[in-house]
Amino acid sequence: MKIRRRFRWLIKRLLSKNPDLARAYYHHRLHRESRRYKEPPLLIYQMGKVGSKTIRSSLREVNLDRPVFHVHFLTPDRVERTEKERQKYLGTEKMGLLRHVWQYQYLRKRMESGFDGEKKWKIITLTREPVGRNIATFFENLRVELSGDRYIIQSDYYGFEGIFTIGDMDKLVQLFFERLYHDRPLVYFDEELKTVFGIDVFASEFPVTKGYKIYQGEQADALLIRLESLNDCARDAFEEFLHIKDFTLINENIGSEKVYAPLYKEMKDAIILPEAYLDRMYTSKYARHFYSEEEIARFRAKWHTSGN
């Protein structure tokens, strides 16, 4: 047993020092795991803060004979650029962020090999009204600790750190406007789903009342669901797309349950969104495609009032 533990320690140490070897080893693990399944992969493939972790947790309770991967982006340039940015995490407590990118590389290799003659992959993706999504995303990329009535905030993603308290939102709001990439939801489906899989979700009308739509592609089929409709349509959508009977949602990663929840609520109450910003979000092709005029009017009214 001592020899075995010593050997494992040596392997772990070696992998923590050699990124090429660590990447190859991780890809080997993913390939070996995927071979256990008869069906091709299912990708939960979407922008951040649109309910994807709820979908992932819910699917874990279903006996799917296919590997499930959770990915945010698959365009080659962004995958390679992000791996370079995260090389510094090798052998650290943030190693998981680097493995996420290696997972994306593994999937790209399978895709670039012609999908290995597989049946079509399955994709699940989601939308969310852009302003609420952007504020939630801003907080998701913060590391927050509570010390008394002070929130100690640090973010490698945005490149800042500081101490904030309830009632002192000006600096945090300024950072939101300055550091977040606000157009992500507006361009996501064209930059990712269309570029990577050739699926153009804007090429045909989206059934707003129904809340979901299935798109057929050459290499993959995609189920797109509005987060705002998820509770009402999930059962029908997953039965139609994956033939799952009585699909049940298991909520996860809820912002209102996190340590920063009071700060998050305070910022939503205090933030003043310029008309130009609301116009940019709600007159976009994205918003007008997935949401009705009445819904957009309600979203705009929400962000014009306090107590959001």
PDB file of C-alpha atoms in Angstrom, residues 27-172:
ATOM      1  CA  HIS A  27      -7.866  13.823 -22.288  1.00  0.00           C
ATOM      2  CA  HIS A  28      -7.129  10.103 -21.875  1.00  0.00           C
ATOM      3  CA  ARG A  29      -9.416   9.992 -18.826  1.00  0.00           C
ATOM      4  CA  LEU A  30     -12.210  11.759 -20.711  1.00  0.00           C
ATOM      5  CA  HIS A  31     -11.871   9.394 -23.678  1.00  0.00           C
ATOM      6  CA  ARG A  32     -11.885   6.317 -21.450  1.00  0.00           C
ATOM      7  CA  GLU A  33     -14.939   7.586 -19.570  1.00  0.00           C
ATOM      8  CA  SER A  34     -16.819   8.416 -22.790  1.00  0.00           C
ATOM      9  CA  ARG A  35     -16.264   4.905 -24.184  1.00  0.00           C
ATOM     10  CA  ARG A  36     -18.505   3.524 -21.428  1.00  0.00           C
ATOM     11  CA  TYR A  37     -21.537   4.993 -23.180  1.00  0.00           C
ATOM     12  CA  LYS A  38     -23.344   3.810 -26.270  1.00  0.00           C
ATOM     13  CA  GLU A  39     -24.670   7.218 -27.281  1.00  0.00           C
ATOM     14  CA  PRO A  40     -22.673  10.285 -28.384  1.00  0.00           C
ATOM     15  CA  PRO A  41     -22.168  13.281 -26.082  1.00  0.00           C
ATOM     16  CA  LEU A  42     -24.753  15.683 -24.769  1.00  0.00           C
ATOM     17  CA  LEU A  43     -23.458  19.230 -24.353  1.00  0.00           C
ATOM     18  CA  ILE A  44     -24.954  21.738 -21.952  1.00  0.00           C
ATOM     19  CA  TYR A  45     -23.571  24.542 -24.083  1.00  0.00           C
ATOM     20  CA  GLN A  46     -24.481  28.099 -23.121  1.00  0.00           C
ATOM     21  CA  MET A  47     -23.384  31.483 -21.838  1.00  0.00           C
ATOM     22  CA  GLY A  48     -23.000  31.913 -18.089  1.00  0.00           C
ATOM     23  CA  LYS A  49     -25.874  32.482 -15.627  1.00  0.00           C
ATOM     24  CA  VAL A  50     -28.756  31.097 -17.651  1.00  0.00           C
ATOM     25  CA  GLY A  51     -29.614  28.110 -15.443  1.00  0.00           C
ATOM     26  CA  SER A  52     -27.217  25.537 -16.882  1.00  0.00           C
ATOM     27  CA  LYS A  53     -26.206  24.095 -13.513  1.00  0.00           C
ATOM     28  CA  THR A  54     -29.855  23.397 -12.767  1.00  0.00           C
ATOM     29  CA  ILE A  55     -30.058  21.452 -16.042  1.00  0.00           C
ATOM     30  CA  ARG A  56     -26.857  19.570 -15.221  1.00  0.00           C
ATOM     31  CA  SER A  57     -28.046  18.605 -11.730  1.00  0.00           C
ATOM     32  CA  SER A  58     -31.417  17.512 -13.081  1.00  0.00           C
ATOM     33  CA  LEU A  59     -29.857  15.326 -15.782  1.00  0.00           C
ATOM     34  CA  ARG A  60     -27.669  13.583 -13.198  1.00  0.00           C
ATOM     35  CA  GLU A  61     -30.846  12.051 -11.794  1.00  0.00           C
ATOM     36  CA  VAL A  62     -31.708  10.534 -15.178  1.00  0.00           C
ATOM     37  CA  ASN A  63     -30.112   7.364 -16.500  1.00  0.00           C
ATOM     38  CA  LEU A  64     -28.793   8.740 -19.794  1.00  0.00           C
ATOM     39  CA  ASP A  65     -26.592   6.391 -21.793  1.00  0.00           C
ATOM     40  CA  ARG A  66     -24.427   9.249 -23.033  1.00  0.00           C
ATOM     41  CA  PRO A  67     -21.642  11.421 -21.536  1.00  0.00           C
ATOM     42  CA  VAL A  68     -22.704  14.904 -20.467  1.00  0.00           C
ATOM     43  CA  PHE A  69     -20.350  17.875 -20.802  1.00  0.00           C
ATOM     44  CA  HIS A  70     -20.934  21.395 -19.489  1.00  0.00           C
ATOM     45  CA  VAL A  71     -19.271  23.999 -21.731  1.00  0.00           C
ATOM     46  CA  HIS A  72     -19.452  27.768 -22.204  1.00  0.00           C
ATOM     47  CA  PHE A  73     -17.475  28.150 -25.438  1.00  0.00           C
ATOM     48  CA  LEU A  74     -15.960  25.972 -28.166  1.00  0.00           C
ATOM     49  CA  THR A  75     -14.611  28.380 -30.780  1.00  0.00           C
ATOM     50  CA  PRO A  76     -10.941  27.422 -31.391  1.00  0.00           C
ATOM     51  CA  ASP A  77      -9.402  30.861 -30.818  1.00  0.00           C
ATOM     52  CA  ARG A  78     -11.146  31.398 -27.532  1.00  0.00           C
ATOM     53  CA  VAL A  79     -10.339  27.889 -26.279  1.00  0.00           C
ATOM     54  CA  GLU A  80      -6.623  28.287 -27.024  1.00  0.00           C
ATOM     55  CA  ARG A  81      -6.485  31.854 -25.677  1.00  0.00           C
ATOM     56  CA  THR A  82      -8.177  30.805 -22.440  1.00  0.00           C
ATOM     57  CA  GLU A  83      -5.825  27.862 -21.959  1.00  0.00           C
ATOM     58  CA  LYS A  84      -2.841  30.232 -22.165  1.00  0.00           C
ATOM     59  CA  GLU A  85      -4.474  32.565 -19.653  1.00  0.00           C
ATOM     60  CA  ARG A  86      -5.107  29.693 -17.230  1.00  0.00           C
ATOM     61  CA  GLN A  87      -1.727  27.952 -17.455  1.00  0.00           C
ATOM     62  CA  LYS A  88      -0.843  29.757 -14.217  1.00  0.00           C
ATOM     63  CA  TYR A  89      -3.402  27.608 -12.396  1.00  0.00           C
ATOM     64  CA  LEU A  90      -1.466  24.377 -13.033  1.00  0.00           C
ATOM     65  CA  GLY A  91      -0.953  22.567  -9.716  1.00  0.00           C
ATOM     66  CA  THR A  92      -2.931  25.173  -7.727  1.00  0.00           C
ATOM     67  CA  GLU A  93      -6.319  25.156  -6.015  1.00  0.00           C
ATOM     68  CA  LYS A  94      -7.749  26.673  -9.227  1.00  0.00           C
ATOM     69  CA  MET A  95      -6.668  23.675 -11.332  1.00  0.00           C
ATOM     70  CA  GLY A  96     -10.309  22.972 -12.135  1.00  0.00           C
ATOM     71  CA  LEU A  97     -10.481  26.117 -14.285  1.00  0.00           C
ATOM     72  CA  LEU A  98      -7.661  24.749 -16.437  1.00  0.00           C
ATOM     73  CA  ARG A  99      -9.313  21.328 -16.698  1.00  0.00           C
ATOM     74  CA  HIS A 100     -12.473  23.028 -17.974  1.00  0.00           C
ATOM     75  CA  VAL A 101     -10.509  24.320 -20.960  1.00  0.00           C
ATOM     76  CA  TRP A 102      -8.858  20.923 -21.517  1.00  0.00           C
ATOM     77  CA  GLN A 103     -12.352  19.455 -21.662  1.00  0.00           C
ATOM     78  CA  TYR A 104     -13.247  21.957 -24.374  1.00  0.00           C
ATOM     79  CA  GLN A 105     -10.098  20.956 -26.298  1.00  0.00           C
ATOM     80  CA  TYR A 106     -11.027  17.284 -25.998  1.00  0.00           C
ATOM     81  CA  LEU A 107     -14.453  17.975 -27.492  1.00  0.00           C
ATOM     82  CA  ARG A 108     -12.947  20.016 -30.304  1.00  0.00           C
ATOM     83  CA  LYS A 109     -10.610  17.165 -31.176  1.00  0.00           C
ATOM     84  CA  ARG A 110     -13.551  14.806 -31.464  1.00  0.00           C
ATOM     85  CA  MET A 111     -15.405  17.299 -33.626  1.00  0.00           C
ATOM     86  CA  GLU A 112     -12.394  17.971 -35.854  1.00  0.00           C
ATOM     87  CA  SER A 113     -11.947  14.245 -36.446  1.00  0.00           C
ATOM     88  CA  GLY A 114     -15.320  14.228 -38.182  1.00  0.00           C
ATOM     89  CA  PHE A 115     -17.262  13.217 -35.067  1.00  0.00           C
ATOM     90  CA  ASP A 116     -15.721   9.738 -35.444  1.00  0.00           C
ATOM     91  CA  GLY A 117     -18.670   8.575 -37.540  1.00  0.00           C
ATOM     92  CA  GLU A 118     -20.971   9.025 -34.561  1.00  0.00           C
ATOM     93  CA  LYS A 119     -24.656   9.706 -34.539  1.00  0.00           C
ATOM     94  CA  LYS A 120     -25.522  13.350 -34.046  1.00  0.00           C
ATOM     95  CA  TRP A 121     -24.591  14.967 -30.764  1.00  0.00           C
ATOM     96  CA  LYS A 122     -27.211  16.576 -28.541  1.00  0.00           C
ATOM     97  CA  ILE A 123     -27.009  20.168 -27.308  1.00  0.00           C
ATOM     98  CA  ILE A 124     -29.018  21.927 -24.618  1.00  0.00           C
ATOM     99  CA  THR A 125     -28.735  25.712 -24.492  1.00  0.00           C
ATOM    100  CA  LEU A 126     -30.651  28.495 -22.774  1.00  0.00           C
ATOM    101  CA  THR A 127     -31.466  32.189 -23.009  1.00  0.00           C
ATOM    102  CA  ARG A 128     -32.144  34.770 -20.322  1.00  0.00           C
ATOM    103  CA  GLU A 129     -33.216  38.393 -20.576  1.00  0.00           C
ATOM    104  CA  PRO A 130     -29.894  40.203 -21.039  1.00  0.00           C
ATOM    105  CA  VAL A 131     -29.851  42.801 -18.252  1.00  0.00           C
ATOM    106  CA  GLY A 132     -30.640  40.389 -15.418  1.00  0.00           C
ATOM    107  CA  ARG A 133     -28.207  37.913 -16.937  1.00  0.00           C
ATOM    108  CA  ASN A 134     -25.426  40.489 -17.059  1.00  0.00           C
ATOM    109  CA  ILE A 135     -25.808  41.538 -13.427  1.00  0.00           C
ATOM    110  CA  ALA A 136     -25.893  37.895 -12.307  1.00  0.00           C
ATOM    111  CA  THR A 137     -22.802  37.145 -14.399  1.00  0.00           C
ATOM    112  CA  PHE A 138     -20.912  40.060 -12.870  1.00  0.00           C
ATOM    113  CA  PHE A 139     -21.445  38.630  -9.382  1.00  0.00           C
ATOM    114  CA  GLU A 140     -20.703  35.054 -10.446  1.00  0.00           C
ATOM    115  CA  ASN A 141     -17.161  36.117 -11.399  1.00  0.00           C
ATOM    116  CA  LEU A 142     -16.423  37.597  -7.958  1.00  0.00           C
ATOM    117  CA  ARG A 143     -14.823  35.809  -5.043  1.00  0.00           C
ATOM    118  CA  VAL A 144     -16.607  37.172  -1.973  1.00  0.00           C
ATOM    119  CA  GLU A 145     -15.867  36.784   1.741  1.00  0.00           C
ATOM    120  CA  LEU A 146     -17.975  38.290   4.499  1.00  0.00           C
ATOM    121  CA  SER A 147     -16.208  39.889   7.479  1.00  0.00           C
ATOM    122  CA  GLY A 148     -18.680  41.483   9.848  1.00  0.00           C
ATOM    123  CA  ASP A 149     -20.639  43.922   7.713  1.00  0.00           C
ATOM    124  CA  ARG A 150     -17.907  44.174   5.078  1.00  0.00           C
ATOM    125  CA  TYR A 151     -17.676  42.208   1.855  1.00  0.00           C
ATOM    126  CA  ILE A 152     -14.099  41.480   0.807  1.00  0.00           C
ATOM    127  CA  ILE A 153     -14.201  41.041  -2.969  1.00  0.00           C
ATOM    128  CA  GLN A 154     -11.484  39.829  -5.320  1.00  0.00           C
ATOM    129  CA  SER A 155     -11.718  38.937  -8.998  1.00  0.00           C
ATOM    130  CA  ASP A 156      -8.948  37.678 -11.270  1.00  0.00           C
ATOM    131  CA  TYR A 157     -11.472  37.805 -14.097  1.00  0.00           C
ATOM    132  CA  TYR A 158     -12.081  41.551 -13.773  1.00  0.00           C
ATOM    133  CA  GLY A 159      -8.705  42.435 -12.271  1.00  0.00           C
ATOM    134  CA  PHE A 160      -9.734  44.158  -9.058  1.00  0.00           C
ATOM    135  CA  GLU A 161     -10.103  43.722  -5.325  1.00  0.00           C
ATOM    136  CA  GLY A 162     -11.704  45.837  -2.658  1.00  0.00           C
ATOM    137  CA  ILE A 163     -13.939  46.089   0.389  1.00  0.00           C
ATOM    138  CA  PHE A 164     -17.615  46.959   0.006  1.00  0.00           C
ATOM    139  CA  THR A 165     -20.550  47.457   2.362  1.00  0.00           C
ATOM    140  CA  ILE A 166     -24.301  47.563   1.944  1.00  0.00           C
ATOM    141  CA  GLY A 167     -25.306  51.094   1.004  1.00  0.00           C
ATOM    142  CA  ASP A 168     -22.021  51.855  -0.745  1.00  0.00           C
ATOM    143  CA  MET A 169     -22.698  50.633  -4.252  1.00  0.00           C
ATOM    144  CA  ASP A 170     -21.227  53.359  -6.446  1.00  0.00           C
ATOM    145  CA  LYS A 171     -17.825  51.744  -6.967  1.00  0.00           C
ATOM    146  CA  LEU A 172     -19.291  48.283  -7.546  1.00  0.00           C
TER     147      LEU A 172
END
